[in-house]
Amino acid sequence: MNVTELARRIKVSPNEMRDLFPRLGYDIGRKAIKVDDAVAHKIIEMVEQDSSIIERYRREQQPEEEEIEAVSTETKTELRVPQVITVRDFAGLVQKPVTTVIQELMKNGILANLNERIDYETASIIAEDFGYAPVPQDTDRTDQAQQGGATDEKPTGSTPRPPVVVVMGHVDHGKTKLLDTIRKANVIDSESGGITQHIGAYQAERNGKLITFIDTPGHQAFTAMRSRGARVADIAILVVAADDGLKPQTEEAIQIIQSAKVPFVVAINKIDKPEADPEKVLNQLAQKNLLPESWGGKIMTVNVSAKSGEGIEALLDSVLLVAEVEQDHIMADPDQPAVGTVIESHVDKGEGPVATILVRTGTLRRGDAVQVGTVVGKIRAMKNHLGKEITEAPPSTPVKLLGLKGSPEVGDTLHIADDETSLKKIQKQLKHKERAYRDTQTWQQVQTNGTEEEGDQAKEVHVVLKADTLGSQEAIIQSLETIVAKDVRVSIVKKGLGNISDVDILEAESVGARVYGFNVKINQNAEELAQERGVPVRTDTIIYNLIDDVQEQVNALVTYDKVKVELGRAKVLAIFRTERKTMIIGALITKGKAVTQSFATVMRNDTKVTTVTVTELKQGKETVTEIPAGTECGISLKGSSNIVKDDILEFYTEELEK
Ligand code: GDP
């Protein structure tokens, strides 16, 4: 029997049910979805005989929670955390190095750089990890307006909404194919004549229930959204190819899913292949402490073939089952002002800025004035995944928005603004803030203005980096950070996981970046596009080679200072020939050596007279390239004709500073 069904039968919530198991004497984990029928009936019987079990449990719950709260606030320092804060500012707030904060975020499945913003929910989790007791910073009227008037970042409510599902797993294990197969078989497309549009997410139907699928597979979408603190996905499908088993990205995906505490179902894919070995996958999962249900554990696995469609319905049923168990968390309030998350964003030639929003709570309506990250606008039109214009989007609906004044970033939060006047005010404030922020970026100032001393402007090597795993991505970034040059720096304009796509090429082109792929391939379209647009692309399987190439790009941009290297001295003994700007003299090398094609400063009574170039050296009749100290020689000079006997020549060369 399902845990939810059992909970319903004894009139408790599924969460209460999970708490009650150990009290009733059963060791059933909190993630259990099903319980043995005999056990279920025993529990029902126990509760029927003594209903005070539940009352006692509920009574005990109250004081316990208060106690815990009292203890924790007593021992921890209170920390006032704003609704939204950059990672850098947050590091200052918790008095930790930015790198430590970034690492802590990564542990929680959030990939964020120092300028990225995290919301209160995320910041407070990390602050707690650092031993603080976070409390929301009081916001005045303006701050609230800047948050789009939203006081409720965390979408809550009591109306069930469709679950949002993200597909993750190793490259080539069939994530895209699986999403395509589900889309083809389960999207109701009668109105659009069968043509579904790619907007970043779609809704499929199974047994009259909707499921929202995030259409960008892999960690990318997930981490991008998490990077801004939005918990978008309710359930993950972990795709593992039955002919390949668990791979590095599978393991990373497991880590990310687990640290984000997202329930998941494993889809063992490609079972149509003769070499498929689903048992091996079960074994590998078990070795990772993920004991499959079929082996008596709690991890749901479904054998599927994204190619033939086999098992897809069972997979959707499993997703719905998880959704049922998690129903307490998959709720929203369609009546509150809408809050959404950007899952895709670009500028369309015809339509202008276009963003796909996943409505998390509330209902988004055409005509609403909205603030999305740093962008504002009024919704001119909304289209669903079938390309159909809609006027209302309830929770868990992905919608393409037209009418924004700019392009927001993936993961940004959408809020409703009260009216247009406050929208204008917000826009002004944001511009002001951005300018102030830019001014604090001293390096960028050097880069754009240069300095009197340096003369040249600081230069950048722009890099778009695609890697196979988060681990290798981080390793490469860390190595790139060690490349230092006086007036050139490496700027990673985009990083991501997976193959190099045409979007990567376009983004690289827009900023003049080179695209680097580590252990990934380049899609055919992207390759053609890169050639057409002249975007340099390099794929490597050895980190060292990749770093070396970046170093070469940096070296090519460095302007080296010339330094003078002294070679030796000579005394002028005689003048043999004087022409306009050239002379032949006789001299004695008194120190070091004379070298052809070097320079010589001509000194007379300790005062510099002129500088000349040594064009030829003769020892006797023989032309040589070098003459050592203590030797008399003939020297041809270029650049001046006013050298006299007894002048001193100081030989030197100019080398580029390393
Ligand atoms: P992704 O990188 O995880 O998105 O993988 P894709 O969806 O691009 O699939 C990689 C390759 O595996 C493609 O050539 C697919 O056609 C193939 N593929 C995906 N699913 C299946 C399957 O169930 N059976 C077979 N035989 N091939 C599949």
XYZ file of C-alpha atoms in Angstrom, residues 20-652:
633
model
C 4.584 7.715 13.258
C 6.217 4.594 11.790
C 8.966 4.282 14.417
C 6.482 5.118 17.214
C 4.325 2.260 16.038
C 7.356 -0.005 16.054
C 8.174 -0.101 12.336
C 11.545 0.816 10.908
C 10.331 2.366 7.676
C 12.495 5.208 6.301
C 11.181 8.713 5.693
C 11.585 8.287 1.950
C 9.472 5.141 1.741
C 6.756 5.281 -0.856
C 5.121 1.928 -0.245
C 4.665 -0.250 2.812
C 3.970 -3.912 2.947
C 0.168 -4.547 2.913
C 0.343 -6.689 6.057
C 2.210 -3.922 7.894
C -0.266 -1.330 6.644
C -3.242 -3.316 7.915
C -1.537 -3.868 11.252
C -1.003 -0.093 11.599
C -4.639 0.638 10.705
C -5.709 -1.905 13.300
C -3.453 -0.392 15.980
C -4.794 3.097 15.380
C -8.406 1.885 15.339
C -7.878 0.205 18.707
C -6.141 3.190 20.287
C -6.721 6.470 18.462
C -4.946 8.371 21.258
C -1.620 7.314 19.636
C -2.034 10.095 17.085
C -3.208 12.689 19.634
C -0.263 11.886 21.909
C 2.121 12.209 18.966
C 0.659 15.579 17.971
C 0.776 16.877 21.555
C 4.430 15.831 21.877
C 5.297 17.565 18.649
C 4.366 21.050 19.888
C 6.651 21.602 22.906
C 9.479 19.750 21.203
C 9.590 22.204 18.355
C 9.414 25.200 20.684
C 12.238 23.767 22.761
C 14.491 23.260 19.772
C 13.822 26.788 18.632
C 14.569 28.200 22.070
C 17.872 26.339 22.273
C 19.037 27.258 18.816
C 18.309 30.984 19.125
C 19.975 31.025 22.500
C 23.300 29.656 21.279
C 23.517 31.099 17.778
C 24.254 34.690 16.790
C 21.355 36.361 15.048
C 22.122 37.403 11.475
C 19.909 39.777 9.516
C 19.780 38.584 5.936
C 18.191 40.576 3.081
C 15.651 38.999 0.723
C 18.240 38.955 -2.068
C 22.012 39.273 -1.667
C 25.073 38.726 -3.870
C 27.401 35.885 -2.896
C 30.176 38.451 -2.331
C 28.060 40.558 0.049
C 26.838 37.450 1.801
C 30.442 36.316 2.386
C 31.051 39.709 4.033
C 27.958 39.268 6.157
C 28.971 35.857 7.488
C 32.627 36.936 7.651
C 33.884 34.057 5.548
C 36.091 34.035 2.431
C 34.030 34.114 -0.767
C 35.561 30.786 -1.841
C 34.322 29.122 1.346
C 30.817 30.427 0.701
C 30.935 29.242 -2.925
C 32.067 25.796 -1.761
C 29.282 25.655 0.806
C 26.764 26.618 -1.888
C 28.133 23.875 -4.129
C 27.675 21.360 -1.377
C 24.037 22.409 -1.405
C 23.814 21.909 -5.143
C 24.046 25.603 -6.015
C 26.591 26.742 -8.519
C 27.056 30.474 -8.092
C 29.849 32.911 -8.753
C 30.621 35.822 -6.476
C 28.407 38.316 -8.303
C 25.411 36.072 -8.454
C 22.453 36.739 -6.224
C 20.949 34.243 -3.873
C 17.611 34.612 -2.164
C 16.848 34.639 1.535
C 15.870 30.975 1.571
C 19.255 29.867 0.247
C 21.306 32.416 2.187
C 19.646 31.429 5.438
C 20.478 27.722 4.908
C 24.148 28.553 4.347
C 24.157 31.034 7.252
C 22.851 28.281 9.514
C 25.644 26.003 8.311
C 28.072 28.713 9.430
C 26.503 28.744 12.882
C 24.241 31.798 12.612
C 20.567 32.166 13.361
C 19.337 34.001 10.255
C 16.378 36.344 10.394
C 14.927 38.291 7.479
C 16.185 41.845 7.344
C 13.348 44.332 7.833
C 12.439 45.754 4.500
C 11.084 49.242 4.168
C 8.456 50.135 1.618
C 11.018 50.717 -1.163
C 12.758 47.433 -0.599
C 9.485 45.641 -0.743
C 8.689 47.392 -3.980
C 12.040 46.269 -5.319
C 11.107 42.730 -4.580
C 8.044 43.395 -6.671
C 5.928 43.788 -3.572
C 6.370 40.140 -2.840
C 6.731 39.209 0.759
C 6.410 35.524 0.053
C 9.469 34.239 -1.837
C 8.717 30.659 -0.933
C 5.742 29.536 -2.928
C 3.308 28.014 -0.504
C -0.371 27.387 -0.580
C -2.917 24.699 -0.141
C -3.962 23.997 -3.714
C -2.198 21.058 -5.389
C -0.291 21.972 -8.554
C 1.347 19.773 -11.222
C 4.788 18.499 -10.183
C 7.805 20.015 -11.946
C 10.235 17.402 -13.199
C 13.846 17.768 -14.267
C 15.743 15.088 -16.210
C 19.375 14.530 -15.298
C 22.123 12.031 -16.049
C 25.281 11.348 -18.019
C 25.796 12.650 -21.545
C 24.376 10.389 -24.286
C 22.343 8.319 -21.838
C 19.171 9.511 -23.557
C 17.858 12.506 -21.602
C 16.888 14.462 -24.706
C 15.382 11.442 -26.377
C 13.349 10.646 -23.275
C 11.984 14.187 -23.100
C 11.119 14.010 -26.813
C 9.366 10.674 -26.468
C 7.296 11.848 -23.505
C 6.456 15.037 -25.377
C 5.328 13.177 -28.490
C 3.217 10.658 -26.623
C 1.778 12.660 -23.783
C 1.397 16.295 -24.755
C -2.158 17.142 -25.653
C -1.649 19.046 -28.835
C -5.029 18.878 -30.511
C -5.309 22.675 -30.613
C -1.963 23.364 -32.254
C -2.203 20.754 -34.992
C 0.520 18.654 -33.466
C 3.262 21.245 -33.380
C 4.760 21.812 -29.961
C 7.068 24.754 -29.479
C 10.342 24.643 -27.652
C 10.017 27.143 -24.830
C 12.158 25.415 -22.205
C 9.445 23.385 -20.549
C 6.269 21.571 -21.448
C 3.338 19.945 -19.761
C 2.502 16.300 -20.366
C -0.621 14.472 -19.257
C -0.985 11.035 -17.760
C -4.322 9.681 -16.512
C -5.786 13.178 -16.434
C -2.901 14.559 -14.357
C -0.450 17.163 -15.613
C 3.317 16.920 -15.189
C 5.563 19.871 -16.043
C 8.873 18.854 -17.600
C 11.865 21.176 -17.708
C 12.975 20.708 -21.284
C 16.697 21.428 -20.876
C 18.208 18.194 -19.681
C 21.267 17.874 -17.550
C 22.634 19.674 -14.532
C 22.738 22.912 -16.421
C 19.159 24.028 -16.075
C 18.969 22.704 -12.586
C 22.125 24.380 -11.334
C 21.421 27.618 -13.202
C 18.118 27.912 -11.432
C 19.479 26.769 -8.125
C 22.295 29.301 -8.547
C 19.768 32.005 -7.920
C 18.258 30.071 -5.120
C 15.085 29.000 -6.840
C 13.966 25.514 -6.052
C 12.114 24.835 -9.237
C 12.122 21.073 -9.638
C 9.949 18.950 -7.359
C 11.086 15.600 -8.723
C 14.118 14.458 -10.730
C 14.350 11.643 -13.241
C 17.867 10.231 -13.223
C 18.551 8.642 -16.599
C 21.097 5.822 -16.659
C 21.791 3.962 -19.905
C 21.482 0.227 -19.291
C 24.372 -0.470 -21.678
C 26.727 1.966 -19.965
C 25.862 2.073 -16.263
C 26.722 4.784 -13.723
C 29.165 7.352 -15.092
C 30.801 10.501 -13.587
C 27.927 12.799 -14.524
C 25.438 10.293 -13.125
C 27.261 10.429 -9.815
C 27.393 14.200 -9.877
C 23.708 14.322 -10.664
C 23.021 12.044 -7.691
C 25.032 14.361 -5.448
C 23.220 17.447 -6.698
C 19.798 15.836 -6.395
C 20.509 14.563 -2.905
C 21.987 17.789 -1.588
C 19.001 19.696 -2.985
C 16.800 17.096 -1.260
C 14.795 16.461 -4.411
C 13.084 13.049 -4.586
C 13.979 11.076 -7.688
C 13.133 8.122 -9.876
C 15.824 6.261 -11.825
C 14.975 5.620 -15.482
C 17.151 2.731 -16.695
C 17.170 3.578 -20.392
C 18.064 1.860 -23.678
C 16.723 -1.512 -22.538
C 15.976 -2.258 -26.205
C 19.701 -2.648 -26.833
C 21.016 -6.237 -26.889
C 23.913 -5.277 -24.625
C 21.601 -3.634 -22.071
C 22.184 -4.886 -18.543
C 19.656 -3.281 -16.156
C 20.712 -5.601 -13.313
C 24.215 -4.154 -13.477
C 22.750 -0.677 -13.003
C 20.777 -1.871 -9.972
C 23.963 -3.328 -8.598
C 25.878 -0.098 -9.146
C 23.100 1.888 -7.468
C 23.163 -0.452 -4.506
C 26.902 0.069 -4.208
C 26.241 3.794 -3.912
C 23.881 3.179 -1.003
C 20.894 3.629 -3.259
C 19.194 0.283 -2.765
C 16.569 -0.199 -5.503
C 12.971 -1.000 -4.510
C 13.132 -4.292 -6.382
C 15.963 -5.277 -4.056
C 13.997 -4.281 -0.980
C 15.272 -0.686 -0.860
C 13.614 2.664 -1.403
C 14.940 3.826 -4.758
C 12.312 3.612 -7.485
C 13.702 2.361 -10.773
C 11.867 1.882 -14.066
C 13.247 0.118 -17.136
C 12.538 2.204 -20.225
C 13.438 2.627 -23.834
C 13.206 6.216 -24.958
C 13.566 4.841 -28.486
C 10.675 2.378 -28.537
C 8.590 4.051 -25.854
C 8.579 0.932 -23.680
C 8.218 1.670 -19.979
C 7.507 5.384 -20.456
C 3.989 5.125 -19.035
C 5.308 3.228 -16.019
C 7.907 5.970 -15.575
C 5.217 8.661 -15.613
C 3.172 6.624 -13.136
C 6.190 6.483 -10.834
C 6.630 10.237 -11.112
C 2.969 10.722 -10.207
C 3.371 8.342 -7.308
C 6.303 10.349 -5.942
C 4.247 13.497 -6.467
C 1.466 11.975 -4.423
C 3.813 11.133 -1.587
C 5.287 14.621 -1.749
C 1.931 16.312 -2.178
C 2.381 18.467 0.913
C 5.277 20.184 -0.856
C 3.681 20.390 -4.287
C 1.161 23.061 -3.415
C 0.605 26.651 -4.442
C -1.925 29.420 -4.041
C -3.395 30.419 -7.415
C -5.004 33.494 -5.837
C -1.865 35.266 -4.626
C 0.224 37.613 -6.820
C 2.258 35.461 -9.191
C 5.854 34.472 -8.457
C 7.792 32.681 -11.184
C 11.270 31.625 -12.247
C 12.979 32.295 -15.568
C 13.869 29.014 -17.234
C 14.860 30.395 -20.614
C 15.648 33.852 -21.916
C 16.799 35.352 -25.186
C 16.277 38.288 -27.494
C 14.238 37.446 -30.569
C 14.804 39.499 -33.728
C 11.098 39.988 -34.277
C 9.590 39.709 -30.817
C 12.259 41.447 -28.728
C 13.180 40.098 -25.293
C 11.475 36.753 -24.732
C 11.587 34.808 -21.487
C 10.018 31.544 -20.428
C 8.692 31.713 -16.913
C 7.644 28.814 -14.804
C 4.877 30.063 -12.540
C 5.649 28.816 -9.044
C 2.661 30.233 -7.259
C -0.161 32.652 -7.992
C -1.651 33.216 -11.417
C 0.156 35.269 -14.031
C -2.107 37.318 -16.262
C -1.754 39.208 -19.515
C -1.395 42.896 -18.716
C 0.382 42.296 -15.390
C 3.245 44.683 -14.651
C 6.217 42.564 -13.637
C 9.750 42.770 -12.380
C 12.047 39.918 -13.380
C 15.491 40.148 -11.825
C 16.750 43.527 -12.994
C 14.274 43.733 -15.857
C 10.804 45.201 -15.779
C 7.902 45.194 -18.197
C 4.231 44.746 -18.778
C 3.069 41.411 -20.143
C 1.995 42.063 -23.715
C 1.325 38.440 -24.545
C 1.808 34.984 -23.092
C 2.145 31.765 -25.066
C 2.094 28.229 -23.756
C 4.242 25.312 -24.943
C 1.838 24.704 -27.797
C 2.446 28.210 -29.089
C -1.101 29.157 -28.139
C -1.794 32.596 -26.710
C -3.138 32.369 -23.185
C -4.371 35.057 -20.832
C -3.824 33.279 -17.547
C -1.098 30.957 -16.300
C -1.777 29.083 -13.045
C 0.977 27.507 -10.870
C 3.472 25.100 -12.549
C 2.620 26.452 -16.017
C 5.557 27.330 -18.261
C 4.798 30.437 -20.331
C 6.672 32.432 -22.901
C 6.428 36.136 -21.992
C 6.537 39.015 -24.428
C 6.759 42.620 -23.322
C 9.802 42.722 -21.069
C 12.141 45.673 -21.499
C 15.242 43.514 -21.389
C 16.446 39.984 -21.220
C 16.438 38.548 -17.680
C 18.792 35.796 -16.594
C 17.899 32.139 -16.190
C 16.984 31.564 -12.562
C 15.800 35.150 -11.960
C 12.558 35.500 -10.038
C 9.458 37.161 -11.455
C 7.279 39.268 -9.182
C 4.190 41.299 -9.852
C 4.653 45.058 -9.450
C 1.687 46.998 -8.074
C 1.423 49.586 -10.810
C 3.390 51.273 -13.559
C 4.580 54.177 -11.433
C 6.290 51.834 -9.033
C 7.702 49.950 -12.029
C 9.374 53.110 -13.296
C 10.669 53.833 -9.825
C 12.125 50.337 -9.551
C 13.761 50.623 -12.931
C 15.420 53.899 -11.956
C 16.675 52.501 -8.677
C 18.038 49.397 -10.319
C 19.945 51.445 -12.879
C 21.389 53.566 -10.102
C 22.382 50.475 -8.122
C 24.012 48.858 -11.132
C 26.068 51.970 -11.808
C 27.188 52.096 -8.182
C 28.076 48.439 -8.366
C 30.092 48.902 -11.531
C 32.069 51.682 -9.886
C 33.198 49.304 -7.185
C 34.699 47.034 -9.795
C 38.076 48.768 -9.815
C 39.622 46.299 -12.152
C 36.958 46.938 -14.735
C 37.773 50.609 -14.551
C 41.404 49.892 -15.311
C 40.196 47.774 -18.131
C 38.047 50.413 -19.719
C 40.028 53.537 -18.947
C 43.578 52.329 -18.642
C 45.980 54.355 -16.522
C 48.480 57.030 -17.392
C 51.380 54.837 -16.316
C 50.279 51.745 -18.134
C 49.354 53.541 -21.301
C 47.704 50.519 -22.864
C 44.294 49.388 -21.782
C 44.001 46.160 -19.845
C 42.892 43.365 -22.154
C 40.813 40.250 -21.711
C 40.819 36.775 -23.150
C 37.141 35.813 -23.171
C 36.392 32.160 -22.625
C 33.231 30.102 -23.040
C 33.821 26.846 -21.211
C 31.842 23.651 -21.627
C 32.880 20.635 -19.590
C 31.637 17.137 -18.918
C 31.341 17.384 -15.163
C 31.108 20.044 -12.499
C 34.321 18.690 -11.011
C 36.347 19.159 -14.180
C 34.716 22.533 -14.771
C 35.809 23.720 -11.343
C 39.312 22.323 -11.832
C 39.682 24.186 -15.116
C 38.351 27.415 -13.663
C 40.761 27.156 -10.761
C 43.667 26.620 -13.145
C 42.561 29.529 -15.307
C 42.535 31.727 -12.227
C 46.239 31.065 -11.794
C 47.053 32.639 -15.153
C 48.309 36.101 -14.306
C 49.657 38.654 -16.698
C 50.303 42.335 -16.157
C 47.585 43.806 -18.315
C 45.630 40.794 -19.571
C 43.134 38.708 -17.709
C 41.047 35.649 -18.445
C 37.330 36.267 -18.289
C 34.975 33.302 -18.279
C 31.922 34.725 -19.952
C 29.945 31.507 -19.835
C 30.401 28.106 -18.313
C 28.246 25.058 -18.608
C 28.074 21.317 -18.817
C 27.431 19.236 -21.913
C 28.218 19.482 -25.597
C 29.005 22.771 -27.310
C 25.778 24.076 -28.829
C 24.971 26.798 -31.330
C 23.830 29.020 -28.444
C 27.355 28.780 -27.019
C 28.770 29.833 -30.383
C 26.411 32.809 -30.668
C 27.199 33.941 -27.150
C 30.916 33.574 -27.794
C 30.585 35.557 -30.989
C 28.781 38.400 -29.249
C 31.731 39.027 -26.908
C 34.582 37.773 -29.069
C 35.226 34.707 -26.921
C 36.982 31.431 -27.696
C 34.961 28.319 -26.962
C 36.676 25.535 -25.042
C 35.175 22.093 -24.603
C 36.599 19.655 -22.106
C 35.630 15.998 -22.602
C 32.600 17.118 -24.605
C 31.781 17.240 -28.288
C 30.562 20.021 -30.506
C 27.121 19.607 -32.063
C 27.124 19.562 -35.842
C 25.033 22.736 -36.126
C 27.347 24.472 -33.729
C 30.398 23.407 -35.710
C 28.990 24.794 -38.934
C 27.932 27.995 -37.193
C 31.374 28.426 -35.622
C 33.007 28.135 -39.032
C 30.539 30.515 -40.615
C 30.976 33.141 -37.880
C 34.693 32.590 -37.379
C 34.364 31.654 -33.709
C 37.410 29.700 -32.525
C 36.497 26.411 -30.857
C 38.842 23.952 -29.211
C 37.991 20.657 -27.578
C 40.430 18.850 -25.315
C 40.607 15.794 -23.168
C 43.645 16.953 -21.194
C 43.136 19.926 -18.890
C 46.782 20.919 -19.203
C 46.476 21.394 -22.991
C 43.399 23.517 -22.600
C 45.063 25.753 -20.012
C 48.144 25.987 -22.222
C 46.075 27.258 -25.099
C 44.465 29.921 -22.926
C 47.927 30.888 -21.693
C 49.048 31.300 -25.314
C 46.106 33.584 -26.004
C 47.037 35.623 -22.959
C 50.695 35.795 -23.997
C 49.712 37.043 -27.417
C 47.980 40.026 -25.840
C 50.613 40.931 -23.273
C 52.608 44.052 -24.044
C 56.061 43.453 -22.599
C 58.300 46.260 -21.368
C 61.747 46.453 -22.864
C 64.651 46.135 -20.422
C 68.232 47.135 -21.048
C 70.817 44.342 -20.694
C 74.401 45.649 -20.441
C 76.996 43.794 -22.533
C 80.319 45.574 -22.172
C 82.413 48.689 -22.768
C 84.989 49.911 -25.297
C 87.315 52.872 -25.629
C 87.502 54.591 -29.040
C 91.135 54.474 -30.253
C 90.797 55.855 -33.777
C 88.263 57.075 -36.350
C 88.778 55.275 -39.685
C 85.871 56.543 -41.722
C 83.026 59.034 -41.238
C 79.970 59.257 -43.494
C 76.546 60.736 -42.987
C 75.153 58.769 -39.986
C 77.673 55.916 -40.268
C 81.230 55.531 -38.953
C 83.985 52.946 -38.819
C 86.141 53.193 -35.719
C 89.009 51.350 -34.045
C 88.373 50.439 -30.396
C 89.608 48.407 -27.414
C 87.011 46.315 -25.592
C 87.724 47.119 -21.935
C 84.943 45.171 -20.219
C 82.449 42.415 -21.136
C 82.037 42.100 -24.879
C 80.881 43.839 -28.042
C 78.129 42.129 -30.058
C 76.795 42.889 -33.555
C 73.276 44.284 -33.830
C 73.530 45.596 -30.264
C 73.252 49.229 -29.253
C 75.908 51.483 -27.776
C 75.544 54.597 -25.663
C 78.328 57.020 -26.513
C 79.759 58.733 -23.394
C 82.153 61.663 -23.334
C 83.418 62.953 -19.958
C 80.673 60.933 -18.226
C 77.987 62.572 -20.318
C 75.807 60.770 -22.856
C 76.424 62.075 -26.366
C 74.314 59.817 -28.530
C 73.163 56.241 -29.139
C 74.284 54.136 -32.090
C 73.770 50.639 -33.463
C 76.667 48.225 -33.948
C 76.325 46.928 -37.530
C 79.614 45.047 -38.011
C 82.573 43.869 -35.927
C 85.994 43.088 -37.425
C 88.841 41.314 -35.702
C 91.751 41.792 -38.076
C 90.278 41.149 -41.508
C 87.662 38.771 -40.256
C 84.047 39.734 -39.630
C 82.834 38.322 -36.307
C 79.654 38.553 -34.252
C 81.286 39.013 -30.869
C 84.524 40.458 -29.511
C 85.693 39.744 -25.971
C 87.321 42.113 -23.481
C 91.022 42.947 -23.999
C 90.757 42.815 -27.798
C 91.271 45.607 -30.300
C 88.802 45.631 -33.169
C 87.109 47.552 -35.939
C 83.470 48.543 -35.395
C 80.963 49.807 -37.970
C 78.330 52.007 -36.379
C 75.048 53.442 -37.613
C 73.056 56.373 -36.267
C 75.600 59.143 -35.734
C 78.790 60.558 -37.171
C 80.029 62.630 -34.285
C 82.089 60.122 -32.289
C 85.640 61.227 -31.468
C 88.787 59.490 -30.141
C 88.658 58.592 -26.403
C 84.850 58.427 -26.315
C 83.504 55.448 -24.337
C 80.972 53.043 -25.904
C 78.628 51.201 -23.521
C 77.164 48.215 -25.352
C 73.694 46.924 -24.494
